[in-house]
XYZ file of C-alpha atoms in Angstrom:
707
model
C 0.000 0.000 0.000
C 1.225 3.490 -0.858
C 2.409 5.745 1.925
C 1.337 9.370 2.089
C 4.694 10.510 0.693
C 4.552 8.003 -2.159
C 0.973 8.955 -2.980
C 1.862 12.649 -2.950
C 4.857 12.091 -5.253
C 2.813 9.922 -7.628
C 0.104 12.594 -7.892
C 2.795 15.224 -8.629
C 4.235 13.043 -11.401
C 0.853 12.332 -13.000
C -0.151 16.004 -12.740
C 3.109 17.051 -14.395
C 2.525 14.555 -17.203
C -1.081 15.729 -17.678
C -0.053 19.403 -17.875
C 2.692 18.523 -20.363
C 0.298 16.659 -22.668
C -2.273 19.475 -22.404
C 0.283 22.005 -23.653
C 1.675 19.723 -26.351
C -1.744 18.932 -27.860
C -1.763 22.404 -29.434
C 0.763 23.589 -31.969
C 3.759 21.253 -32.434
C 6.353 24.008 -32.396
C 9.866 24.030 -30.934
C 8.730 25.500 -27.613
C 6.159 22.766 -27.041
C 8.514 20.021 -28.191
C 11.206 21.073 -25.727
C 8.547 21.484 -23.038
C 7.413 17.903 -23.748
C 10.946 16.593 -23.207
C 11.339 18.539 -19.976
C 7.860 17.762 -18.596
C 8.038 14.083 -19.487
C 11.441 13.880 -17.807
C 10.183 15.380 -14.540
C 7.037 13.244 -14.624
C 8.901 9.962 -15.205
C 11.391 10.946 -12.503
C 8.610 11.318 -9.912
C 6.875 8.092 -10.934
C 10.173 6.153 -10.999
C 11.006 7.286 -7.461
C 7.664 5.897 -6.277
C 8.164 2.608 -8.140
C 11.687 2.228 -6.770
C 10.444 2.637 -3.197
C 7.670 0.100 -3.762
C 9.573 -2.479 -5.828
C 12.978 -1.919 -4.155
C 14.662 -2.662 -7.483
C 18.171 -1.171 -7.926
C 17.861 -1.151 -11.707
C 15.321 1.666 -11.416
C 18.147 3.841 -10.079
C 19.834 3.631 -13.489
C 16.507 4.498 -15.145
C 16.128 7.548 -12.903
C 19.574 8.781 -13.958
C 18.742 8.007 -17.612
C 15.615 10.170 -17.360
C 17.809 13.115 -16.361
C 18.754 13.403 -20.042
C 15.209 14.560 -20.682
C 14.566 16.954 -17.804
C 18.024 18.573 -17.787
C 18.404 18.500 -21.568
C 14.785 19.499 -22.032
C 15.313 22.454 -19.673
C 18.235 23.701 -21.793
C 16.298 23.249 -25.050
C 13.322 25.042 -23.525
C 15.536 27.945 -22.419
C 16.913 28.060 -25.965
C 13.505 28.208 -27.699
C 11.162 29.888 -25.184
C 9.127 32.094 -25.444
C 9.091 32.288 -29.269
C 10.587 30.053 -31.900
C 9.165 29.598 -35.370
C 8.873 26.082 -36.737
C 9.701 22.763 -35.131
C 12.738 21.965 -33.037
C 15.820 21.893 -35.302
C 17.590 18.553 -35.309
C 20.910 20.145 -34.428
C 19.389 21.234 -31.120
C 19.280 17.592 -30.019
C 23.057 17.784 -29.776
C 22.505 19.679 -26.510
C 21.483 16.325 -25.019
C 24.809 14.748 -25.979
C 26.950 15.696 -22.921
C 24.548 14.137 -20.420
C 23.801 11.168 -22.677
C 27.528 10.489 -23.175
C 28.239 10.698 -19.435
C 25.426 8.278 -18.605
C 26.425 5.895 -21.392
C 29.943 5.654 -19.949
C 29.046 5.483 -16.246
C 25.737 3.637 -15.841
C 26.830 0.182 -17.149
C 29.683 0.124 -14.619
C 27.743 1.505 -11.603
C 30.055 4.507 -11.452
C 27.286 6.944 -10.471
C 25.677 4.878 -7.705
C 27.445 1.793 -6.451
C 24.447 0.407 -4.583
C 21.173 1.338 -2.860
C 20.439 0.332 0.725
C 16.726 -0.247 1.432
C 15.889 0.294 5.120
C 12.994 -1.465 6.891
C 11.149 1.852 7.424
C 10.822 2.209 3.650
C 13.562 4.804 3.188
C 16.512 4.189 0.924
C 20.116 5.246 1.043
C 22.041 5.507 -2.255
C 25.807 5.029 -2.084
C 27.404 7.418 -4.574
C 30.035 6.136 -6.957
C 33.269 7.829 -8.084
C 31.649 9.436 -11.157
C 28.749 10.985 -9.246
C 30.628 14.273 -8.957
C 30.806 14.471 -12.768
C 27.043 13.991 -12.931
C 26.562 16.852 -10.454
C 28.900 19.093 -12.489
C 27.140 18.245 -15.774
C 23.662 18.763 -14.302
C 24.796 22.076 -12.775
C 26.159 23.095 -16.177
C 22.788 22.422 -17.808
C 21.009 24.430 -15.110
C 23.522 27.317 -15.286
C 23.350 27.475 -19.099
C 19.547 27.444 -18.965
C 19.441 30.256 -16.406
C 21.953 32.284 -18.435
C 19.806 32.043 -21.589
C 16.612 32.889 -19.720
C 18.134 35.914 -17.947
C 19.638 37.169 -21.221
C 16.273 36.923 -22.959
C 14.522 38.628 -20.058
C 16.786 41.677 -20.338
C 15.970 42.053 -24.045
C 12.292 41.087 -23.855
C 9.342 43.453 -24.138
C 5.603 43.220 -23.661
C 4.109 39.734 -23.502
C 7.507 38.027 -23.873
C 8.617 39.759 -20.695
C 5.441 38.665 -18.917
C 5.969 35.053 -20.047
C 9.533 35.057 -18.745
C 8.333 36.506 -15.448
C 6.057 33.500 -15.018
C 8.972 31.222 -15.839
C 11.116 32.908 -13.180
C 8.300 32.724 -10.669
C 7.895 28.978 -11.227
C 11.641 28.378 -11.014
C 11.922 30.481 -7.877
C 9.078 28.684 -6.143
C 10.505 25.248 -7.037
C 14.038 26.108 -5.931
C 12.684 27.596 -2.697
C 10.863 24.357 -1.853
C 13.936 22.274 -2.734
C 16.086 24.498 -0.510
C 13.689 24.175 2.434
C 12.813 20.469 2.063
C 16.134 19.004 0.891
C 18.755 21.346 2.374
C 17.551 23.475 5.316
C 15.281 20.971 7.100
C 17.691 18.006 6.724
C 20.410 20.203 8.216
C 18.103 20.602 11.248
C 17.520 16.847 11.415
C 14.089 16.849 9.751
C 13.838 14.389 6.808
C 10.090 13.734 6.573
C 9.502 16.568 4.059
C 12.188 15.515 1.561
C 9.413 14.368 -0.713
C 8.387 18.012 -1.310
C 11.681 18.709 -3.048
C 11.165 15.818 -5.448
C 7.588 16.979 -6.187
C 8.443 20.685 -6.578
C 8.979 20.582 -10.396
C 5.196 20.381 -10.808
C 5.038 24.043 -9.709
C 7.603 25.053 -12.318
C 5.795 23.034 -14.991
C 2.457 24.644 -14.065
C 3.718 28.242 -14.285
C 5.596 27.497 -17.511
C 2.519 25.913 -19.099
C 0.505 29.019 -18.227
C 3.168 31.213 -19.847
C 3.056 29.155 -23.066
C -0.697 28.771 -23.462
C -1.984 32.157 -22.335
C -1.058 35.431 -23.998
C -2.999 37.717 -21.694
C -1.884 37.486 -18.096
C -2.992 38.433 -14.663
C -0.460 40.904 -13.304
C 2.500 38.955 -11.985
C 2.598 41.356 -9.069
C -0.917 40.290 -8.092
C 0.157 36.643 -7.924
C 3.203 37.518 -5.829
C 1.109 39.752 -3.627
C -1.520 37.103 -2.986
C 1.113 34.448 -2.382
C 2.981 36.586 0.110
C -0.268 37.658 1.724
C -1.584 34.169 2.431
C 1.830 32.699 3.212
C 2.502 35.467 5.727
C -0.973 35.224 7.232
C -0.813 31.456 7.652
C 2.700 31.701 9.090
C 1.610 34.343 11.599
C -1.413 32.254 12.570
C 0.793 29.198 13.059
C 3.243 31.152 15.209
C 0.392 32.445 17.378
C -1.072 28.947 17.645
C 2.112 27.186 18.746
C 3.248 30.087 20.940
C -0.113 30.042 22.746
C 0.106 26.304 23.348
C 3.703 26.547 24.573
C 2.942 29.447 26.935
C -0.163 27.856 28.473
C 1.537 24.507 28.991
C 4.581 26.096 30.608
C 2.491 28.218 32.996
C -0.320 25.814 33.971
C 1.240 22.359 33.497
C 1.707 21.711 37.223
C -1.750 22.993 38.199
C -4.193 21.470 35.664
C -4.270 18.023 34.086
C -6.276 19.184 31.053
C -3.746 21.802 29.994
C -3.094 20.355 26.470
C -6.809 20.431 25.623
C -7.303 23.913 27.070
C -4.222 25.266 25.375
C -5.315 23.875 22.017
C -8.801 25.395 22.379
C -7.418 28.762 23.460
C -4.824 28.784 20.685
C -7.449 27.926 18.072
C -9.695 30.706 19.386
C -6.798 33.202 19.217
C -6.037 32.200 15.630
C -9.682 32.546 14.539
C -9.936 36.000 16.120
C -6.578 37.234 14.869
C -6.615 35.846 11.317
C -8.435 38.822 9.659
C -6.111 41.287 11.386
C -3.004 39.372 10.315
C -4.314 39.284 6.758
C -5.016 43.038 6.653
C -1.608 43.869 8.154
C 0.264 41.667 5.685
C -1.749 43.126 2.800
C -0.736 46.682 3.730
C 2.877 45.641 4.312
C 3.286 43.856 0.969
C 1.594 46.731 -0.855
C 3.906 49.263 0.779
C 7.178 47.461 0.084
C 6.576 45.618 -3.179
C 3.842 47.381 -5.156
C 4.306 51.128 -4.800
C 4.188 51.561 -8.576
C 0.907 49.713 -9.101
C -2.420 51.493 -9.454
C -5.863 51.002 -8.009
C -8.230 50.014 -10.819
C -11.324 51.581 -9.263
C -9.579 54.866 -8.458
C -8.283 55.193 -12.022
C -11.673 54.235 -13.493
C -13.311 56.954 -11.361
C -10.670 59.473 -12.430
C -11.355 58.679 -16.105
C -15.116 59.009 -15.569
C -14.633 62.406 -13.903
C -12.376 63.589 -16.728
C -14.918 62.542 -19.372
C -17.800 64.229 -17.552
C -16.109 67.404 -16.328
C -15.333 69.266 -19.556
C -16.694 69.985 -23.015
C -13.309 71.203 -24.235
C -11.501 68.456 -26.187
C -8.014 69.869 -25.531
C -8.595 69.832 -21.778
C -10.031 66.316 -22.004
C -7.035 65.022 -23.992
C -4.639 66.591 -21.482
C -6.484 64.872 -18.604
C -6.367 61.503 -20.390
C -2.633 61.913 -21.038
C -2.086 62.639 -17.369
C -4.176 59.715 -16.068
C -2.923 57.050 -18.492
C 0.631 58.367 -18.407
C 0.903 58.277 -14.620
C -0.879 54.973 -13.970
C -0.031 52.850 -17.032
C 3.372 54.492 -17.616
C 2.652 55.539 -21.218
C 3.970 58.669 -22.946
C 2.567 58.363 -26.495
C -1.029 59.173 -27.407
C -2.846 59.633 -30.719
C -6.496 60.590 -31.133
C -8.076 59.940 -34.541
C -11.540 61.283 -35.347
C -13.942 60.711 -38.225
C -13.883 63.769 -40.503
C -16.642 65.061 -42.792
C -15.485 62.663 -45.531
C -15.885 59.675 -43.234
C -12.123 59.089 -42.900
C -9.952 58.889 -39.805
C -7.695 61.896 -39.322
C -5.316 62.926 -36.559
C -7.026 65.290 -34.122
C -4.415 65.294 -31.347
C -0.977 63.671 -31.276
C 1.635 63.336 -28.541
C 5.019 61.754 -29.417
C 3.781 59.525 -32.271
C 5.594 59.807 -35.622
C 3.178 59.866 -38.592
C 5.796 60.317 -41.341
C 5.325 56.876 -42.888
C 1.576 56.711 -42.290
C -0.911 57.553 -45.035
C -4.695 57.773 -45.304
C -5.058 54.168 -46.511
C -3.520 52.877 -43.262
C -6.139 54.675 -41.190
C -8.846 53.520 -43.602
C -7.886 49.892 -42.896
C -8.034 50.615 -39.176
C -11.512 52.120 -39.521
C -12.743 49.109 -41.505
C -11.297 46.760 -38.896
C -13.065 48.481 -36.000
C -16.314 48.664 -37.956
C -16.368 44.859 -37.808
C -14.699 44.354 -34.420
C -15.454 46.663 -31.503
C -12.828 45.233 -29.160
C -9.574 47.062 -28.321
C -6.456 45.922 -30.153
C -3.409 44.947 -28.070
C -0.430 44.866 -30.398
C 1.469 42.188 -28.458
C -1.506 39.852 -28.810
C -1.656 40.288 -32.589
C 1.622 38.371 -32.826
C -0.200 35.267 -31.626
C -3.301 35.723 -33.765
C -4.105 35.415 -37.455
C -4.986 39.092 -37.525
C -5.166 41.460 -40.472
C -1.623 42.034 -41.782
C -2.313 45.722 -42.541
C -3.391 46.350 -38.939
C -0.312 44.583 -37.572
C 1.905 46.583 -39.908
C 0.234 49.905 -38.997
C 0.638 49.388 -35.252
C 4.216 48.242 -35.803
C 5.059 51.361 -37.844
C 3.454 53.542 -35.194
C 5.186 51.632 -32.382
C 1.784 51.448 -30.694
C 0.810 49.363 -27.702
C -2.981 49.461 -27.984
C -5.778 50.940 -30.105
C -9.270 51.603 -28.750
C -12.403 52.129 -30.856
C -14.811 54.760 -29.548
C -18.439 54.294 -30.572
C -21.479 56.474 -30.051
C -24.990 55.459 -31.078
C -23.585 52.363 -32.849
C -21.285 54.490 -35.013
C -17.494 54.617 -34.894
C -16.635 58.172 -33.806
C -12.919 57.987 -33.066
C -9.900 55.774 -32.364
C -7.599 56.325 -29.379
C -4.101 54.885 -29.838
C -1.696 54.468 -26.920
C 2.012 53.788 -27.015
C 3.666 50.809 -25.327
C 4.371 50.862 -21.615
C 7.650 52.517 -20.671
C 8.329 49.520 -18.414
C 8.241 47.332 -21.579
C 5.582 45.156 -19.917
C 2.527 43.976 -21.795
C -0.986 45.171 -21.040
C -2.434 43.033 -18.249
C -6.007 41.855 -17.767
C -6.564 44.790 -15.431
C -5.182 47.262 -17.997
C -7.342 45.883 -20.803
C -10.481 45.916 -18.662
C -9.748 49.553 -17.800
C -9.288 50.411 -21.497
C -12.565 48.652 -22.325
C -14.469 50.650 -19.709
C -12.913 53.893 -20.948
C -13.717 53.032 -24.582
C -17.418 52.587 -23.786
C -17.667 55.783 -21.715
C -15.695 57.970 -24.128
C -18.340 57.693 -26.859
C -20.899 59.643 -24.830
C -18.310 62.276 -23.892
C -17.314 62.799 -27.533
C -20.974 63.066 -28.521
C -21.454 65.820 -25.926
C -18.307 67.637 -27.080
C -19.509 67.448 -30.692
C -22.928 68.847 -29.810
C -21.340 71.615 -27.746
C -19.029 72.513 -30.636
C -21.959 72.660 -33.063
C -23.919 74.891 -30.691
C -20.854 77.065 -30.127
C -20.198 77.366 -33.875
C -23.865 78.141 -34.527
C -23.853 80.733 -31.734
C -20.737 82.297 -33.236
C -22.329 82.489 -36.676
C -25.548 83.831 -35.195
C -23.602 86.425 -33.222
C -21.806 87.560 -36.369
C -25.116 87.834 -38.218
C -26.643 89.781 -35.332
C -23.625 92.103 -35.230
C -23.850 92.617 -38.977
C -27.589 93.257 -38.834
C -27.158 95.579 -35.838
C -24.494 97.497 -37.713
C -26.781 97.793 -40.735
C -29.689 98.959 -38.558
C -27.437 101.450 -36.808
C -26.302 102.849 -40.135
C -29.922 103.053 -41.254
C -30.933 104.665 -37.957
C -28.052 107.156 -38.181
C -29.005 107.966 -41.770
C -32.618 108.447 -40.734
C -31.630 110.683 -37.827
C -29.312 112.689 -40.051
C -32.056 113.038 -42.663
C -34.513 114.176 -39.998
C -31.943 116.588 -38.616
C -31.175 118.020 -42.064
C -34.779 118.355 -43.189
C -35.818 119.932 -39.875
C -33.006 122.426 -40.212
C -33.978 123.197 -43.808
C -37.663 123.678 -42.903
C -36.878 126.040 -40.061
C -35.308 128.625 -42.382
C -38.284 129.170 -44.792
C -40.704 129.241 -41.835
C -38.647 132.015 -40.240
C -38.587 133.942 -43.541
C -42.358 133.550 -43.977
C -43.046 134.761 -40.435
C -40.751 137.756 -40.969
C -42.545 138.779 -44.159
C -45.953 138.366 -42.490
C -44.843 140.606 -39.679
C -43.693 143.309 -42.134
C -46.902 143.002 -44.086
C -49.103 143.382 -41.003
C -47.354 146.673 -40.105
C -48.265 148.394 -43.355
C -51.047 150.975 -42.871
C -53.096 150.069 -45.893
C -53.031 146.353 -44.915
C -54.189 147.046 -41.352
C -57.424 148.515 -42.655
C -58.221 145.565 -44.929
C -59.935 142.285 -44.039
C -56.674 140.422 -44.725
C -55.392 141.115 -41.204
C -57.500 138.298 -39.779
C -56.159 135.921 -42.421
C -52.618 136.943 -41.517
C -53.330 135.950 -37.898
C -54.437 132.469 -38.920
C -51.361 132.045 -41.127
C -49.090 133.238 -38.309
C -50.632 130.805 -35.843
C -50.180 127.939 -38.317
C -46.550 128.903 -38.851
C -46.029 128.880 -35.054
C -47.316 125.312 -34.901
C -45.071 124.324 -37.781
C -42.119 126.019 -36.096
C -42.784 124.161 -32.830
C -43.070 120.857 -34.688
C -39.862 121.471 -36.610
C -38.119 122.567 -33.413
C -39.168 119.370 -31.657
C -38.140 117.260 -34.630
C -34.796 119.021 -34.650
C -34.297 118.343 -30.928
C -35.243 114.698 -31.334
C -32.938 114.271 -34.314
C -30.095 115.934 -32.438
C -30.575 113.577 -29.469
C -30.744 110.481 -31.682
C -27.748 111.529 -33.731
C -25.597 112.110 -30.629
C -26.816 109.029 -28.760
C -23.331 107.501 -28.409
C -21.404 110.766 -28.562
C -22.529 112.577 -25.419
C -19.640 114.654 -24.103
C -20.937 115.031 -20.577
C -19.950 117.726 -18.107
C -20.914 118.106 -14.446
C -24.332 119.755 -14.121
C -25.601 120.989 -10.728
C -29.294 120.145 -10.716
C -30.005 122.498 -7.798
C -28.850 125.510 -9.849
C -30.587 124.333 -13.020
C -33.934 123.851 -11.260
C -33.582 127.268 -9.558
C -33.218 128.903 -12.987
C -36.217 127.056 -14.409
C -38.302 127.904 -11.353
C -37.508 131.623 -11.745
C -38.272 131.533 -15.480
C -41.635 129.788 -15.065
C -42.770 131.571 -11.900
C -44.331 134.458 -13.867
C -46.251 132.025 -16.101
C -47.698 130.272 -13.049
C -48.717 133.583 -11.479
C -50.456 134.660 -14.702
C -52.555 131.457 -14.595
C -53.062 131.812 -10.819
C -51.329 128.462 -10.179
C -49.400 127.776 -6.958
C -45.823 126.929 -7.893
C -43.260 125.420 -5.421
C -39.664 124.102 -5.602
C -38.326 121.796 -2.878
C -34.722 120.504 -2.766
C -33.441 117.788 -0.426
C -29.694 117.466 -0.848
C -27.269 118.651 -3.516
C -27.182 116.641 -6.734
C -24.651 116.786 -9.563
C -25.042 114.754 -12.738
C -22.808 114.245 -15.745
C -24.444 115.345 -18.966
C -25.507 118.062 -21.393
C -26.923 121.052 -19.499
C -29.041 122.314 -22.393
C -30.606 118.910 -22.960
C -31.418 118.543 -19.264
C -32.887 122.042 -19.301
C -35.072 121.042 -22.252
C -36.157 117.859 -20.407
C -37.348 119.662 -17.269
C -38.741 122.669 -19.202
C -40.925 120.335 -21.287
C -42.312 118.692 -18.137
C -42.940 122.052 -16.391
C -44.552 123.499 -19.565
C -46.887 120.486 -19.801
C -47.851 120.928 -16.141
C -48.629 124.620 -16.712
C -50.509 123.812 -19.913
C -52.822 121.163 -18.379
C -53.360 122.725 -14.915
C -56.277 125.138 -14.531
C -56.388 128.288 -12.381
C -56.261 127.538 -8.655
C -54.222 124.411 -9.235
C -50.817 123.513 -7.880
C -47.449 122.538 -9.393
C -44.555 121.255 -7.272
C -40.952 120.371 -8.183
C -39.142 118.110 -5.681
C -35.423 117.192 -5.937
C -34.186 114.331 -3.724
C -30.725 112.766 -3.731
C -30.937 109.051 -2.856
C -27.650 107.106 -2.752
C -26.310 107.071 -6.313
C -29.400 108.590 -7.982
C -31.082 111.982 -8.069
C -34.882 111.861 -8.274
C -36.768 114.858 -9.700
C -40.550 114.706 -9.377
C -42.776 117.274 -11.131
C -46.335 117.038 -9.792
C -49.463 118.900 -10.836
C -53.149 118.881 -9.991
C -54.183 119.167 -13.631
C -56.456 117.103 -15.826
C -54.474 113.837 -15.511
C -53.991 111.096 -18.075
C -56.373 108.262 -18.904
C -55.287 104.765 -17.877
C -55.293 103.460 -21.445
C -52.970 106.287 -22.537
C -50.284 105.713 -19.895
C -48.411 102.813 -21.629
C -47.974 104.884 -24.832
C -47.522 108.365 -23.434
C -43.794 108.501 -24.309
C -44.201 107.318 -27.916
C -43.411 109.710 -30.742
C -46.409 111.603 -32.181
C -48.754 109.928 -29.703
C -51.470 112.264 -28.394
C -53.536 111.370 -25.355
C -57.239 112.077 -25.115
C -56.330 115.248 -23.219
C -54.150 116.424 -26.098
C -56.954 115.863 -28.556
C -58.852 118.713 -26.909
C -58.286 122.365 -27.669
C -54.689 122.335 -26.369
C -52.023 122.415 -29.069
C -49.439 119.610 -28.976
C -46.987 118.031 -31.438
C -46.903 114.666 -29.634
C -43.087 114.837 -29.437
C -42.405 116.567 -26.110
C -42.526 113.509 -23.845
C -40.665 111.404 -26.429
C -37.879 114.011 -26.296
C -37.911 113.838 -22.482
C -37.538 110.052 -22.499
C -34.659 110.123 -25.014
C -32.790 112.777 -22.993
C -33.220 110.802 -19.752
C -32.079 107.609 -21.479
C -29.092 109.375 -23.050
C -27.972 110.397 -19.543
C -28.286 106.840 -18.160
C -31.544 107.597 -16.383
C -35.247 106.950 -16.724
C -38.611 108.694 -16.714
C -41.964 107.398 -15.501
C -45.446 108.741 -14.836
C -48.256 108.234 -12.332
C -51.585 109.801 -13.156
C -55.344 109.630 -12.695
C -57.884 111.603 -14.735
C -59.042 114.682 -12.829
C -56.417 114.298 -10.086
C -53.234 115.347 -11.833
C -49.953 113.699 -12.790
C -46.546 112.910 -11.270
C -43.624 112.744 -13.716
C -40.548 111.167 -12.069
C -37.065 111.487 -13.554
C -34.142 109.452 -12.149
C -30.568 110.357 -13.097
C -27.269 108.804 -11.904
C -25.284 111.101 -9.630
C -21.769 112.192 -10.557
C -19.886 111.081 -7.439
C -16.583 112.924 -7.904
C -18.014 116.352 -7.160
C -20.113 115.297 -4.177
């Protein structure tokens, strides 16, 4: 019946053989052929050790040494061909097996390697080395040294996936050698021989890692494997230390007092391990991260950073800069190329950092577009070497020296392609990297769609703004021309009216004309000319205000003085109509503007108040300075304004129902007042009720420097 050690070694041998056949069933290339030799050698070695212990047949010792041709020679051939070798294993390579084969051919028939094997009753065996055993050790060491030299040399020159494959090879070798050192060297030196079997079974670890490196071309980060291994090894070791230390302490302290100390100590130790295991695990995780993986990145943090960058701006330049920063810092990349679909449906370079496009033409990008139209998955250049991919795509990425290319779709349409350079560390893109690129590729489509819409709106707004500016300029020119025409024609009309009035006045003074009936007719004509003169005068004022709307050369005007003058001038008119007339000033107010225009503004309002207020009425002018504005209110107790007339009272040529009575009006006075107030940065408003009078309120900004 098999012992535990024999069973364990047999399982290791069968597992090694199964892994070897699994790898070899694929392509029959040089790498797999050399791997078959090596794996078969290790497998037969394990199985032969088990058979020798069971059968106790010395001849199996010679077979075990004969098998060494395969695992040592296979290791050297594998180091020579791995990770890439086109075609099958060249026949000349089998000459590498010759040194070991020649040594065994000379020594085995004469028992020069092992003179005899002593089988002990406990099942262990003790080989007695022969005189040539040292030559076997030297030859085997030479094979191992040559293999390590080739692997290390290739690792220094390797890039991308080749480097990742060699890392797995080193990891498997390191783990196997570590177990051999512990089980066959360190523990035997301490007098512990029960775990020797682990050293013999350790090649299965190397075979497993190597098989993974051959078969898979997209790897989990090697650092993750190391991290997890260190994490669980450290945690288990700490738990074991706590367990045994607890048992030892309890037994030493309570051994003389309690008979059940072993049971109690075991229970207590187990309880301590269960409680402390999560804390040990967390501590070891932080420790290994701090010392071994400072350069790695957190996938979720980077994914969130990319999402924020895509959502935080509608400016493509800012977005590209953010992507450069995020990918450059975390994936260690310094080359970026963004290709967008132009109006002709072709890919063109929109933003480029460190890529050379000298040997790239439009047809290359056209092939890339066609490729992504059919396949929406990112391209990893290192993986194309192991696939029957489109030659043009391989050639394009090779000419660009690109590491990856990502399609960006929006609404099922290819919008852009984002090309990244290779990693500066010369490592290939890991599973984590590719998943991150996939997530970014899917999110970027929406961001580009938003940027495109924003650009269209911005361009349309710019065009609309230009059209508005052009139309405004045209309207201004038309308005200026109209104002100038009105100004000119008003000026021209004023002259003949003045001449006509002068001649009428001379005519009325003649003696013979005074006695005729024509004197009454002259009065009617004179009155008509006065109306025409007032109309022309108002038109002239309005035209002058419009024409100088943006050319007001303002000077400080003291409103207190101006209103005093107007009050004195109009006082006699109020007395003649038996109207009470008051002026009230609260504070000193200075405004910046045209004194004559302001005089015309207030004179028009006072004249209207006198015109529409009957005898016995009251007119009051109130000046109040409030913060940065001066408020001038002109109130009367006259006829008032109808409610329906109030909204249009300041329109040009508009006459209220009051003005349609027997009171002459041109309909331009209040329009002039509003334009003057507006020209000075102020406003004018009215409050009125029919039969109760009106309040006209003018607000003008105060000139602060003189206050």
